[in-house]
């Protein structure tokens, strides 16, 4: 059960990284943390109903200079994506089974109906 005075709102941050021992065999944990402050952006987002996803951090991009993030949705939704950055440009494409449903540069709003 939950306590009566428990609040469900908080500002939290979790930094969880798994790295093979072989890759950082001769480094201490502190050395690794100090040299590995940036991680790649996520590959997949699976927001739950009425959940807002905010990606607000400094990420390292692959050498190609681009990265794709897939969003998995189940059901009917109004999908709204807004991006901003002083150092990057964003191209947004909404696809289902390879078919492009919507495109945007910096922003996209689309009504997603299950089965379309």
PDB file of N, CA, C and O in Angstrom, residues 39-46 53-57 59-61 67-71:
ATOM      1  N   UNK A  39      25.942   9.996 -23.221  1.00  0.00           N
ATOM      2  CA  UNK A  39      25.514   8.697 -23.716  1.00  0.00           C
ATOM      3  C   UNK A  39      24.761   8.890 -25.024  1.00  0.00           C
ATOM      4  O   UNK A  39      24.323   9.994 -25.333  1.00  0.00           O
ATOM      5  N   UNK A  40      24.581   7.831 -25.818  1.00  0.00           N
ATOM      6  CA  UNK A  40      23.795   7.972 -27.053  1.00  0.00           C
ATOM      7  C   UNK A  40      22.327   8.220 -26.724  1.00  0.00           C
ATOM      8  O   UNK A  40      21.834   7.817 -25.665  1.00  0.00           O
ATOM      9  N   UNK A  41      21.592   8.881 -27.622  1.00  0.00           N
ATOM     10  CA  UNK A  41      20.155   9.056 -27.389  1.00  0.00           C
ATOM     11  C   UNK A  41      19.445   7.707 -27.478  1.00  0.00           C
ATOM     12  O   UNK A  41      19.989   6.744 -28.020  1.00  0.00           O
ATOM     13  N   UNK A  42      18.217   7.630 -26.976  1.00  0.00           N
ATOM     14  CA  UNK A  42      17.496   6.352 -27.016  1.00  0.00           C
ATOM     15  C   UNK A  42      17.160   5.942 -28.447  1.00  0.00           C
ATOM     16  O   UNK A  42      17.013   6.783 -29.325  1.00  0.00           O
ATOM     17  N   UNK A  43      17.032   4.635 -28.670  1.00  0.00           N
ATOM     18  CA  UNK A  43      16.629   4.109 -29.976  1.00  0.00           C
ATOM     19  C   UNK A  43      15.122   3.934 -30.064  1.00  0.00           C
ATOM     20  O   UNK A  43      14.554   3.982 -31.143  1.00  0.00           O
ATOM     21  N   UNK A  44      14.472   3.705 -28.919  1.00  0.00           N
ATOM     22  CA  UNK A  44      13.043   3.403 -28.904  1.00  0.00           C
ATOM     23  C   UNK A  44      12.371   4.082 -27.720  1.00  0.00           C
ATOM     24  O   UNK A  44      12.878   4.031 -26.607  1.00  0.00           O
ATOM     25  N   UNK A  45      11.239   4.699 -27.980  1.00  0.00           N
ATOM     26  CA  UNK A  45      10.377   5.249 -26.926  1.00  0.00           C
ATOM     27  C   UNK A  45       9.035   4.528 -27.006  1.00  0.00           C
ATOM     28  O   UNK A  45       8.487   4.344 -28.085  1.00  0.00           O
ATOM     29  N   UNK A  46       8.499   4.131 -25.853  1.00  0.00           N
ATOM     30  CA  UNK A  46       7.189   3.480 -25.803  1.00  0.00           C
ATOM     31  C   UNK A  46       6.341   4.171 -24.740  1.00  0.00           C
ATOM     32  O   UNK A  46       6.131   3.621 -23.659  1.00  0.00           O
ATOM     33  N   UNK A  53       6.795  12.521 -22.807  1.00  0.00           N
ATOM     34  CA  UNK A  53       8.194  12.122 -22.829  1.00  0.00           C
ATOM     35  C   UNK A  53       9.028  13.348 -23.165  1.00  0.00           C
ATOM     36  O   UNK A  53       8.793  14.004 -24.173  1.00  0.00           O
ATOM     37  N   UNK A  54       9.972  13.666 -22.311  1.00  0.00           N
ATOM     38  CA  UNK A  54      10.861  14.795 -22.510  1.00  0.00           C
ATOM     39  C   UNK A  54      12.289  14.280 -22.545  1.00  0.00           C
ATOM     40  O   UNK A  54      12.759  13.666 -21.587  1.00  0.00           O
ATOM     41  N   UNK A  55      12.951  14.499 -23.669  1.00  0.00           N
ATOM     42  CA  UNK A  55      14.359  14.137 -23.777  1.00  0.00           C
ATOM     43  C   UNK A  55      15.130  15.430 -23.633  1.00  0.00           C
ATOM     44  O   UNK A  55      15.138  16.266 -24.523  1.00  0.00           O
ATOM     45  N   UNK A  56      15.733  15.619 -22.485  1.00  0.00           N
ATOM     46  CA  UNK A  56      16.397  16.876 -22.167  1.00  0.00           C
ATOM     47  C   UNK A  56      17.759  16.564 -21.580  1.00  0.00           C
ATOM     48  O   UNK A  56      17.910  16.409 -20.376  1.00  0.00           O
ATOM     49  N   UNK A  57      18.724  16.422 -22.446  1.00  0.00           N
ATOM     50  CA  UNK A  57      20.064  16.090 -21.979  1.00  0.00           C
ATOM     51  C   UNK A  57      21.064  16.334 -23.097  1.00  0.00           C
ATOM     52  O   UNK A  57      20.691  16.622 -24.221  1.00  0.00           O
ATOM     53  N   UNK A  59      23.591  14.610 -25.523  1.00  0.00           N
ATOM     54  CA  UNK A  59      23.846  13.278 -26.059  1.00  0.00           C
ATOM     55  C   UNK A  59      24.999  13.325 -27.042  1.00  0.00           C
ATOM     56  O   UNK A  59      25.270  14.338 -27.670  1.00  0.00           O
ATOM     57  N   UNK A  60      25.646  12.207 -27.197  1.00  0.00           N
ATOM     58  CA  UNK A  60      26.682  12.067 -28.204  1.00  0.00           C
ATOM     59  C   UNK A  60      26.052  11.350 -29.394  1.00  0.00           C
ATOM     60  O   UNK A  60      25.308  10.385 -29.227  1.00  0.00           O
ATOM     61  N   UNK A  61      26.282  11.863 -30.593  1.00  0.00           N
ATOM     62  CA  UNK A  61      25.726  11.258 -31.797  1.00  0.00           C
ATOM     63  C   UNK A  61      26.780  10.415 -32.491  1.00  0.00           C
ATOM     64  O   UNK A  61      27.975  10.665 -32.358  1.00  0.00           O
ATOM     65  N   UNK A  67      20.780  10.356 -35.941  1.00  0.00           N
ATOM     66  CA  UNK A  67      20.281   9.251 -35.112  1.00  0.00           C
ATOM     67  C   UNK A  67      18.770   9.181 -35.279  1.00  0.00           C
ATOM     68  O   UNK A  67      18.095  10.215 -35.327  1.00  0.00           O
ATOM     69  N   UNK A  68      18.226   7.992 -35.376  1.00  0.00           N
ATOM     70  CA  UNK A  68      16.780   7.784 -35.497  1.00  0.00           C
ATOM     71  C   UNK A  68      16.238   7.240 -34.187  1.00  0.00           C
ATOM     72  O   UNK A  68      16.830   6.348 -33.572  1.00  0.00           O
ATOM     73  N   UNK A  69      15.107   7.793 -33.741  1.00  0.00           N
ATOM     74  CA  UNK A  69      14.415   7.307 -32.551  1.00  0.00           C
ATOM     75  C   UNK A  69      13.047   6.811 -32.990  1.00  0.00           C
ATOM     76  O   UNK A  69      12.276   7.556 -33.589  1.00  0.00           O
ATOM     77  N   UNK A  70      12.749   5.561 -32.699  1.00  0.00           N
ATOM     78  CA  UNK A  70      11.441   4.992 -33.016  1.00  0.00           C
ATOM     79  C   UNK A  70      10.509   5.186 -31.831  1.00  0.00           C
ATOM     80  O   UNK A  70      10.934   5.105 -30.679  1.00  0.00           O
ATOM     81  N   UNK A  71       9.229   5.449 -32.130  1.00  0.00           N
ATOM     82  CA  UNK A  71       8.207   5.587 -31.094  1.00  0.00           C
ATOM     83  C   UNK A  71       7.159   4.519 -31.352  1.00  0.00           C
ATOM     84  O   UNK A  71       6.602   4.438 -32.443  1.00  0.00           O
TER      85      UNK A  71
END
